[in-house]
PDB file of C-alpha atoms and ligand atoms in Angstrom:
ATOM      1  CA  UNK K1189      63.625  81.764 146.341  1.00 51.00           C
ATOM      2  CA  UNK K1190      59.910  81.220 145.609  1.00 50.00           C
ATOM      3  CA  UNK K1191      57.896  84.425 145.437  1.00 50.00           C
ATOM      4  CA  UNK K1192      55.170  84.550 148.109  1.00 57.00           C
ATOM      5  CA  UNK K1193      51.824  85.737 146.862  1.00 63.00           C
ATOM      6  CA  UNK K1194      49.955  87.171 149.845  1.00 79.00           C
ATOM      7  CA  UNK K1195      52.557  89.342 151.476  1.00 85.00           C
ATOM      8  CA  UNK K1196      51.100  92.770 152.294  1.00 90.00           C
ATOM      9  CA  UNK K1197      52.459  95.867 150.630  1.00 88.00           C
ATOM     10  CA  UNK K1198      53.312  97.211 154.129  1.00 90.00           C
ATOM     11  CA  UNK K1199      55.704  94.270 154.743  1.00 90.00           C
ATOM     12  CA  UNK K1200      57.238  94.611 151.262  1.00 90.00           C
ATOM     13  CA  UNK K1201      57.825  98.308 151.916  1.00 89.00           C
ATOM     14  CA  UNK K1202      59.727  97.418 155.126  1.00 91.00           C
ATOM     15  CA  UNK K1203      62.107  94.931 153.460  1.00 92.00           C
ATOM     16  CA  UNK K1204      64.503  97.646 152.032  1.00 92.00           C
ATOM     17  CA  UNK K1205      64.822  99.010 155.565  1.00 92.00           C
ATOM     18  CA  UNK K1206      65.760  95.615 156.929  1.00 93.00           C
ATOM     19  CA  UNK K1207      68.212  95.259 154.060  1.00 93.00           C
ATOM     20  CA  UNK K1208      69.831  98.630 154.754  1.00 92.00           C
ATOM     21  CA  UNK K1209      70.216  98.039 158.565  1.00 94.00           C
ATOM     22  CA  UNK K1210      71.580  94.557 158.042  1.00 94.00           C
ATOM     23  CA  UNK K1211      74.131  95.933 155.657  1.00 92.00           C
ATOM     24  CA  UNK K1212      75.152  98.488 158.276  1.00 93.00           C
ATOM     25  CA  UNK K1213      75.449  95.693 160.888  1.00 94.00           C
ATOM     26  CA  UNK K1214      77.686  93.729 158.571  1.00 94.00           C
ATOM     27  CA  UNK K1215      79.838  96.833 158.031  1.00 93.00           C
ATOM     28  CA  UNK K1216      80.268  96.970 161.785  1.00 94.00           C
ATOM     29  CA  UNK K1217      81.164  93.304 161.927  1.00 94.00           C
ATOM     30  CA  UNK K1218      78.094  92.240 163.870  1.00 94.00           C
ATOM     31  CA  UNK K1219      77.590  88.522 163.323  1.00 92.00           C
ATOM     32  CA  UNK K1220      74.276  87.916 165.002  1.00 92.00           C
ATOM     33  CA  UNK K1221      71.391  89.935 166.410  1.00 92.00           C
ATOM     34  CA  UNK K1222      68.203  89.138 168.222  1.00 90.00           C
ATOM     35  CA  UNK K1223      64.890  90.417 166.924  1.00 87.00           C
ATOM     36  CA  UNK K1224      64.631  92.658 169.998  1.00 89.00           C
ATOM     37  CA  UNK K1225      68.018  94.308 169.252  1.00 91.00           C
ATOM     38  CA  UNK K1226      67.235  94.637 165.561  1.00 91.00           C
ATOM     39  CA  UNK K1227      63.869  96.080 166.463  1.00 90.00           C
ATOM     40  CA  UNK K1228      65.485  98.676 168.727  1.00 91.00           C
ATOM     41  CA  UNK K1229      67.836  99.741 165.944  1.00 89.00           C
ATOM     42  CA  UNK K1230      65.114  99.977 163.252  1.00 90.00           C
ATOM     43  CA  UNK K1231      62.317 101.239 165.461  1.00 90.00           C
ATOM     44  CA  UNK K1232      60.044  98.245 165.020  1.00 89.00           C
ATOM     45  CA  UNK K1233      58.887  95.829 167.763  1.00 91.00           C
ATOM     46  CA  UNK K1234      60.582  92.396 167.973  1.00 88.00           C
ATOM     47  CA  UNK K1235      57.297  90.689 167.218  1.00 90.00           C
ATOM     48  CA  UNK K1236      56.725  92.876 164.154  1.00 90.00           C
ATOM     49  CA  UNK K1237      60.160  91.790 162.823  1.00 90.00           C
ATOM     50  CA  UNK K1238      59.439  88.101 163.516  1.00 88.00           C
ATOM     51  CA  UNK K1239      56.016  88.355 161.815  1.00 89.00           C
ATOM     52  CA  UNK K1240      57.452  90.199 158.789  1.00 90.00           C
ATOM     53  CA  UNK K1241      60.285  87.678 158.267  1.00 88.00           C
ATOM     54  CA  UNK K1242      57.997  84.684 158.874  1.00 87.00           C
ATOM     55  CA  UNK K1243      56.248  85.653 155.663  1.00 88.00           C
ATOM     56  CA  UNK K1244      59.274  84.399 153.799  1.00 87.00           C
ATOM     57  CA  UNK K1245      60.712  81.620 155.850  1.00 83.00           C
ATOM     58  CA  UNK K1246      62.127  80.604 159.215  1.00 82.00           C
ATOM     59  CA  UNK K1247      65.322  82.649 159.490  1.00 82.00           C
ATOM     60  CA  UNK K1248      65.865  83.086 163.252  1.00 75.00           C
ATOM     61  CA  UNK K1249      66.789  80.560 165.837  1.00 75.00           C
ATOM     62  CA  UNK K1250      65.400  80.507 169.341  1.00 75.00           C
ATOM     63  CA  UNK K1251      68.022  81.720 171.763  1.00 76.00           C
ATOM     64  CA  UNK K1252      70.467  82.725 168.963  1.00 80.00           C
ATOM     65  CA  UNK K1253      68.631  85.387 167.065  1.00 86.00           C
ATOM     66  CA  UNK K1254      69.530  86.021 163.419  1.00 90.00           C
ATOM     67  CA  UNK K1255      72.732  85.368 161.633  1.00 92.00           C
ATOM     68  CA  UNK K1256      73.253  88.823 160.158  1.00 93.00           C
ATOM     69  CA  UNK K1257      75.131  87.724 156.962  1.00 93.00           C
ATOM     70  CA  UNK K1258      72.638  85.020 156.251  1.00 92.00           C
ATOM     71  CA  UNK K1259      69.528  87.159 156.799  1.00 92.00           C
ATOM     72  CA  UNK K1260      71.044  89.887 154.650  1.00 93.00           C
ATOM     73  CA  UNK K1261      71.568  87.365 151.897  1.00 93.00           C
ATOM     74  CA  UNK K1262      68.118  85.976 152.221  1.00 91.00           C
ATOM     75  CA  UNK K1263      66.468  89.485 152.136  1.00 92.00           C
ATOM     76  CA  UNK K1264      68.598  90.346 149.114  1.00 92.00           C
ATOM     77  CA  UNK K1265      67.122  87.300 147.417  1.00 91.00           C
ATOM     78  CA  UNK K1266      63.544  88.177 148.493  1.00 91.00           C
ATOM     79  CA  UNK K1267      64.041  91.599 147.110  1.00 90.00           C
ATOM     80  CA  UNK K1268      65.341  90.206 143.826  1.00 88.00           C
ATOM     81  CA  UNK K1269      68.780  91.675 144.211  1.00 88.00           C
ATOM     82  CA  UNK K1270      70.401  88.572 142.813  1.00 88.00           C
ATOM     83  CA  UNK K1271      69.303  89.836 139.384  1.00 90.00           C
ATOM     84  CA  UNK K1272      70.597  92.751 137.340  1.00 92.00           C
ATOM     85  CA  UNK K1273      68.087  95.236 135.906  1.00 96.00           C
ATOM     86  CA  UNK K1274      68.531  97.531 133.011  1.00 97.00           C
ATOM     87  CA  UNK K1275      66.793 100.954 132.974  1.00 97.00           C
ATOM     88  CA  UNK K1276      66.251 103.994 130.836  1.00 98.00           C
ATOM     89  CA  UNK K1277      65.443 107.513 132.012  1.00 98.00           C
ATOM     90  CA  UNK K1278      62.825 109.443 130.139  1.00 98.00           C
ATOM     91  CA  UNK K1279      63.352 113.124 130.496  1.00 98.00           C
ATOM     92  CA  UNK K1280      66.860 114.599 130.864  1.00 98.00           C
ATOM     93  CA  UNK K1281      65.920 117.772 132.758  1.00 97.00           C
ATOM     94  CA  UNK K1282      66.881 118.619 136.321  1.00 97.00           C
ATOM     95  CA  UNK K1283      65.624 115.426 137.859  1.00 97.00           C
ATOM     96  CA  UNK K1284      66.532 113.032 135.022  1.00 97.00           C
ATOM     97  CA  UNK K1285      70.102 114.361 135.118  1.00 97.00           C
ATOM     98  CA  UNK K1286      70.332 114.103 138.874  1.00 97.00           C
ATOM     99  CA  UNK K1287      69.271 110.489 138.809  1.00 96.00           C
ATOM    100  CA  UNK K1288      71.672 109.767 136.001  1.00 96.00           C
ATOM    101  CA  UNK K1289      74.476 111.431 138.005  1.00 95.00           C
ATOM    102  CA  UNK K1290      73.922 109.191 141.017  1.00 94.00           C
ATOM    103  CA  UNK K1291      76.265 106.272 140.475  1.00 85.00           C
ATOM    104  CA  UNK K1292      75.125 103.937 143.190  1.00 88.00           C
ATOM    105  CA  UNK K1293      71.885 102.498 141.870  1.00 91.00           C
ATOM    106  CA  UNK K1294      74.020  99.644 140.636  1.00 88.00           C
ATOM    107  CA  UNK K1295      74.225  98.511 144.296  1.00 84.00           C
ATOM    108  CA  UNK K1296      70.434  97.858 143.933  1.00 85.00           C
ATOM    109  CA  UNK K1297      71.043  95.980 140.766  1.00 89.00           C
ATOM    110  CA  UNK K1298      69.987  98.766 138.392  1.00 94.00           C
ATOM    111  CA  UNK K1299      72.148  99.772 135.451  1.00 95.00           C
ATOM    112  CA  UNK K1300      70.940 102.938 133.751  1.00 97.00           C
ATOM    113  CA  UNK K1301      71.780 102.475 130.082  1.00 97.00           C
ATOM    114  CA  UNK K1302      70.350 105.513 128.305  1.00 97.00           C
ATOM    115  CA  UNK K1303      68.375 108.681 128.707  1.00 98.00           C
ATOM    116  CA  UNK K1304      65.748 109.943 126.223  1.00 98.00           C
ATOM    117  CA  UNK K1305      64.612 113.480 125.712  1.00 98.00           C
ATOM    118  CA  UNK K1306      62.646 115.525 123.239  1.00 98.00           C
ATOM    119  CA  UNK K1307      64.837 118.622 123.455  1.00 98.00           C
ATOM    120  CA  UNK K1308      67.255 118.723 120.453  1.00 98.00           C
ATOM    121  CA  UNK K1309      69.750 120.780 122.526  1.00 97.00           C
ATOM    122  CA  UNK K1310      70.199 117.885 124.985  1.00 97.00           C
ATOM    123  CA  UNK K1311      70.350 115.064 122.504  1.00 97.00           C
ATOM    124  CA  UNK K1312      73.835 113.707 122.062  1.00 97.00           C
ATOM    125  CA  UNK K1313      75.043 115.001 125.397  1.00 97.00           C
ATOM    126  CA  UNK K1314      76.298 112.596 128.071  1.00 96.00           C
ATOM    127  CA  UNK K1315      75.610 112.466 131.762  1.00 96.00           C
ATOM    128  CA  UNK K1316      78.589 110.550 133.144  1.00 93.00           C
ATOM    129  CA  UNK K1317      78.817 107.894 130.472  1.00 92.00           C
ATOM    130  CA  UNK K1318      75.080 107.787 129.782  1.00 96.00           C
ATOM    131  CA  UNK K1319      74.028 109.142 126.415  1.00 97.00           C
ATOM    132  CA  UNK K1320      70.965 111.343 125.908  1.00 98.00           C
ATOM    133  CA  UNK K1321      69.112 110.090 122.829  1.00 98.00           C
ATOM    134  CA  UNK K1322      66.126 111.336 120.892  1.00 98.00           C
ATOM    135  CA  UNK K1323      62.796 110.212 122.315  1.00 98.00           C
ATOM    136  CA  UNK K1324      61.775 109.412 118.687  1.00 98.00           C
ATOM    137  CA  UNK K1325      64.275 106.562 118.766  1.00 98.00           C
ATOM    138  CA  UNK K1326      62.941 105.027 122.022  1.00 98.00           C
ATOM    139  CA  UNK K1327      60.783 102.312 120.397  1.00 97.00           C
ATOM    140  CA  UNK K1328      63.603 101.139 118.178  1.00 98.00           C
ATOM    141  CA  UNK K1329      66.068 101.232 121.117  1.00 98.00           C
ATOM    142  CA  UNK K1330      63.682  99.059 123.184  1.00 98.00           C
ATOM    143  CA  UNK K1331      63.397  96.560 120.327  1.00 97.00           C
ATOM    144  CA  UNK K1332      67.132  96.187 120.241  1.00 97.00           C
ATOM    145  CA  UNK K1333      67.972  96.443 123.971  1.00 97.00           C
ATOM    146  CA  UNK K1334      66.220  94.472 126.661  1.00 96.00           C
ATOM    147  CA  UNK K1335      65.021  96.963 129.243  1.00 97.00           C
ATOM    148  CA  UNK K1336      63.413  96.226 132.550  1.00 97.00           C
ATOM    149  CA  UNK K1337      62.645  99.605 134.083  1.00 98.00           C
ATOM    150  CA  UNK K1338      61.567 102.991 132.660  1.00 98.00           C
ATOM    151  CA  UNK K1339      62.256 105.992 134.890  1.00 98.00           C
ATOM    152  CA  UNK K1340      59.790 108.762 134.243  1.00 98.00           C
ATOM    153  CA  UNK K1341      61.230 112.214 134.610  1.00 98.00           C
ATOM    154  CA  UNK K1342      59.142 114.216 132.145  1.00 98.00           C
ATOM    155  CA  UNK K1343      56.532 116.871 132.928  1.00 98.00           C
ATOM    156  CA  UNK K1344      53.229 115.382 134.033  1.00 97.00           C
ATOM    157  CA  UNK K1345      51.374 116.136 130.818  1.00 98.00           C
ATOM    158  CA  UNK K1346      53.737 113.831 128.884  1.00 98.00           C
ATOM    159  CA  UNK K1347      54.189 111.154 131.549  1.00 98.00           C
ATOM    160  CA  UNK K1348      51.352 108.836 130.367  1.00 98.00           C
ATOM    161  CA  UNK K1349      52.375 109.134 126.773  1.00 98.00           C
ATOM    162  CA  UNK K1350      55.986 108.053 127.373  1.00 98.00           C
ATOM    163  CA  UNK K1351      54.851 105.356 129.767  1.00 98.00           C
ATOM    164  CA  UNK K1352      52.604 103.921 127.013  1.00 98.00           C
ATOM    165  CA  UNK K1353      55.609 103.832 124.687  1.00 98.00           C
ATOM    166  CA  UNK K1354      57.616 101.905 127.244  1.00 98.00           C
ATOM    167  CA  UNK K1355      54.755  99.463 128.003  1.00 98.00           C
ATOM    168  CA  UNK K1356      54.047  98.819 124.394  1.00 97.00           C
ATOM    169  CA  UNK K1357      57.667  97.725 123.983  1.00 97.00           C
ATOM    170  CA  UNK K1358      57.548  95.371 126.873  1.00 97.00           C
ATOM    171  CA  UNK K1359      59.008  97.333 129.762  1.00 98.00           C
ATOM    172  CA  UNK K1360      57.542  95.803 132.981  1.00 97.00           C
ATOM    173  CA  UNK K1361      58.660  98.220 135.641  1.00 98.00           C
ATOM    174  CA  UNK K1362      57.931 101.936 135.808  1.00 98.00           C
ATOM    175  CA  UNK K1363      59.711 104.132 138.440  1.00 98.00           C
ATOM    176  CA  UNK K1364      57.544 107.166 138.241  1.00 98.00           C
ATOM    177  CA  UNK K1365      58.664 110.571 139.488  1.00 97.00           C
ATOM    178  CA  UNK K1366      56.042 112.577 137.660  1.00 97.00           C
ATOM    179  CA  UNK K1367      53.098 113.742 139.824  1.00 95.00           C
ATOM    180  CA  UNK K1368      50.469 111.717 138.005  1.00 96.00           C
ATOM    181  CA  UNK K1369      48.703 108.384 138.493  1.00 96.00           C
ATOM    182  CA  UNK K1370      49.851 106.325 135.564  1.00 98.00           C
ATOM    183  CA  UNK K1371      47.516 103.790 133.955  1.00 98.00           C
ATOM    184  CA  UNK K1372      49.264 100.530 133.088  1.00 98.00           C
ATOM    185  CA  UNK K1373      48.284  96.869 132.482  1.00 98.00           C
ATOM    186  CA  UNK K1374      48.310  94.525 135.513  1.00 96.00           C
ATOM    187  CA  UNK K1375      51.561  92.828 134.615  1.00 97.00           C
ATOM    188  CA  UNK K1376      53.400  96.185 134.653  1.00 98.00           C
ATOM    189  CA  UNK K1377      54.514  97.429 138.129  1.00 97.00           C
ATOM    190  CA  UNK K1378      54.646 101.172 138.972  1.00 97.00           C
ATOM    191  CA  UNK K1379      56.415 102.518 141.943  1.00 96.00           C
ATOM    192  CA  UNK K1380      55.750 106.242 142.543  1.00 96.00           C
ATOM    193  CA  UNK K1381      58.289 108.520 144.199  1.00 95.00           C
ATOM    194  CA  UNK K1382      57.012 111.873 145.360  1.00 92.00           C
ATOM    195  CA  UNK K1383      59.361 114.009 147.378  1.00 91.00           C
ATOM    196  CA  UNK K1384      56.602 116.565 148.045  1.00 89.00           C
ATOM    197  CA  UNK K1385      54.493 113.926 149.726  1.00 90.00           C
ATOM    198  CA  UNK K1386      57.432 113.088 152.022  1.00 90.00           C
ATOM    199  CA  UNK K1387      57.865 116.849 152.730  1.00 93.00           C
ATOM    200  CA  UNK K1388      54.125 117.135 153.632  1.00 93.00           C
ATOM    201  CA  UNK K1389      54.577 114.323 156.085  1.00 91.00           C
ATOM    202  CA  UNK K1390      57.482 116.137 157.667  1.00 93.00           C
ATOM    203  CA  UNK K1391      55.513 119.404 157.856  1.00 94.00           C
ATOM    204  CA  UNK K1392      52.607 117.582 159.426  1.00 93.00           C
ATOM    205  CA  UNK K1393      54.869 115.972 162.037  1.00 91.00           C
ATOM    206  CA  UNK K1394      56.366 119.375 162.882  1.00 94.00           C
ATOM    207  CA  UNK K1395      52.977 121.045 163.175  1.00 89.00           C
ATOM    208  CA  UNK K1396      52.148 122.208 166.758  1.00 79.00           C
ATOM    209  CA  UNK K1397      55.513 120.936 167.907  1.00 73.00           C
TER     210      UNK K1397
HETATM  211  P1  NAI Y 417      62.572 119.682 133.572  1.00 72.31           P
HETATM  212  O1  NAI Y 417      61.687 120.584 132.862  1.00 72.31           O
HETATM  213  O2  NAI Y 417      63.889 120.177 134.084  1.00 72.31           O
HETATM  214  O3  NAI Y 417      62.829 118.392 132.717  1.00 72.31           O
HETATM  215  C1  NAI Y 417      61.870 117.747 131.952  1.00 72.31           C
HETATM  216  C2  NAI Y 417      62.535 117.155 130.751  1.00 72.31           C
HETATM  217  O4  NAI Y 417      61.601 116.307 130.092  1.00 72.31           O
HETATM  218  C3  NAI Y 417      63.007 118.214 129.708  1.00 72.31           C
HETATM  219  O5  NAI Y 417      64.350 118.031 129.424  1.00 72.31           O
HETATM  220  C4  NAI Y 417      62.081 117.980 128.542  1.00 72.31           C
HETATM  221  O6  NAI Y 417      62.723 118.289 127.328  1.00 72.31           O
HETATM  222  C5  NAI Y 417      61.778 116.524 128.640  1.00 72.31           C
HETATM  223  N1  NAI Y 417      60.511 116.081 128.024  1.00 72.31           N
HETATM  224  C6  NAI Y 417      59.343 116.675 127.971  1.00 72.31           C
HETATM  225  N2  NAI Y 417      58.435 116.016 127.274  1.00 72.31           N
HETATM  226  C7  NAI Y 417      59.117 114.935 126.839  1.00 72.31           C
HETATM  227  C8  NAI Y 417      58.759 113.780 126.069  1.00 72.31           C
HETATM  228  N3  NAI Y 417      57.489 113.626 125.577  1.00 72.31           N
HETATM  229  N4  NAI Y 417      59.710 112.893 125.754  1.00 72.31           N
HETATM  230  C9  NAI Y 417      60.953 112.962 126.257  1.00 72.31           C
HETATM  231  N5  NAI Y 417      61.358 114.037 126.974  1.00 72.31           N
HETATM  232  C10 NAI Y 417      60.467 114.968 127.317  1.00 72.31           C
HETATM  233  O7  NAI Y 417      61.747 119.078 134.771  1.00 72.31           O
HETATM  234  P2  NAI Y 417      62.274 118.436 136.151  1.00 72.31           P
HETATM  235  O8  NAI Y 417      62.404 119.410 137.191  1.00 72.31           O
HETATM  236  O9  NAI Y 417      63.422 117.517 135.870  1.00 72.31           O
HETATM  237  O10 NAI Y 417      61.025 117.477 136.495  1.00 72.31           O
HETATM  238  C11 NAI Y 417      60.642 116.358 135.754  1.00 72.31           C
HETATM  239  C12 NAI Y 417      59.475 115.646 136.274  1.00 72.31           C
HETATM  240  O11 NAI Y 417      59.768 115.176 137.589  1.00 72.31           O
HETATM  241  C13 NAI Y 417      58.208 116.528 136.458  1.00 72.31           C
HETATM  242  O12 NAI Y 417      57.060 115.768 136.239  1.00 72.31           O
HETATM  243  C14 NAI Y 417      58.329 116.982 137.951  1.00 72.31           C
HETATM  244  O13 NAI Y 417      57.020 117.292 138.474  1.00 72.31           O
HETATM  245  C15 NAI Y 417      58.837 115.699 138.536  1.00 72.31           C
HETATM  246  N6  NAI Y 417      59.559 115.863 139.798  1.00 72.31           N
HETATM  247  C16 NAI Y 417      59.262 114.942 140.748  1.00 72.31           C
HETATM  248  C17 NAI Y 417      59.905 114.970 141.907  1.00 72.31           C
HETATM  249  C18 NAI Y 417      59.529 113.911 142.827  1.00 72.31           C
HETATM  250  O14 NAI Y 417      59.796 114.008 144.031  1.00 72.31           O
HETATM  251  N7  NAI Y 417      58.862 112.839 142.436  1.00 72.31           N
HETATM  252  C19 NAI Y 417      60.906 115.946 142.246  1.00 72.31           C
HETATM  253  C20 NAI Y 417      61.212 116.835 141.164  1.00 72.31           C
HETATM  254  C21 NAI Y 417      60.540 116.749 139.966  1.00 72.31           C
END
């Protein structure tokens, strides 16, 4: 599928939600659904759903709605889930180990191949079957192993440094958990994940409740 250029970030951020709900519908053997019904499930309006999906093609049929399996397939393609991605975690502390221990990122196409850390006590250990290697060997590893995504789980003061190492070796995706705004070239994509921001949103919503 051709990648569309001018799709807004807000639409892109909603795609994983469509994907998740459609998967759930398939699990429940639902074959087709109208944009109104889908909207009610997800909490979007029917017109929002139609507008979002129209960015990528003409998926629904007047009077029929969406074919769930087909739409799921198309959204998977739009998200790039037809490809496999390889990743390395940088930082094998609490968070790095928790991510390595989660075994279902492969459903999103990500295979975590290795973890790198600077602490000699951790080097050589395994989290599931993923080995923790010395950060000093990262550049060589990246020369020898094609790697798409670097997962940043080091303290903030070291986050830019390890990101630079990844970028220099050609890694094009950074999944950043460190609370810092990383600086990268335009062709490198960064997605930040900050649980505390999500928590602050919750706290705000609960305020004066
Ligand atoms: P931690 O202290 O348990 O682990 C950090 C690990 O990074 C240690 O094993 C340390 O040896 C390693 N490390 C430090 N400098 C390194 C370097 N230059 N190269 C390779 N390894 C290096 O810390 P924790 O709790 O796992 O947090 C890690 C990062 O994730 C922090 O930046 C923290 O703020 C962030 N974090 C973010 C969350 C989020 O929601 N985005 C939630 C929890 C933590």
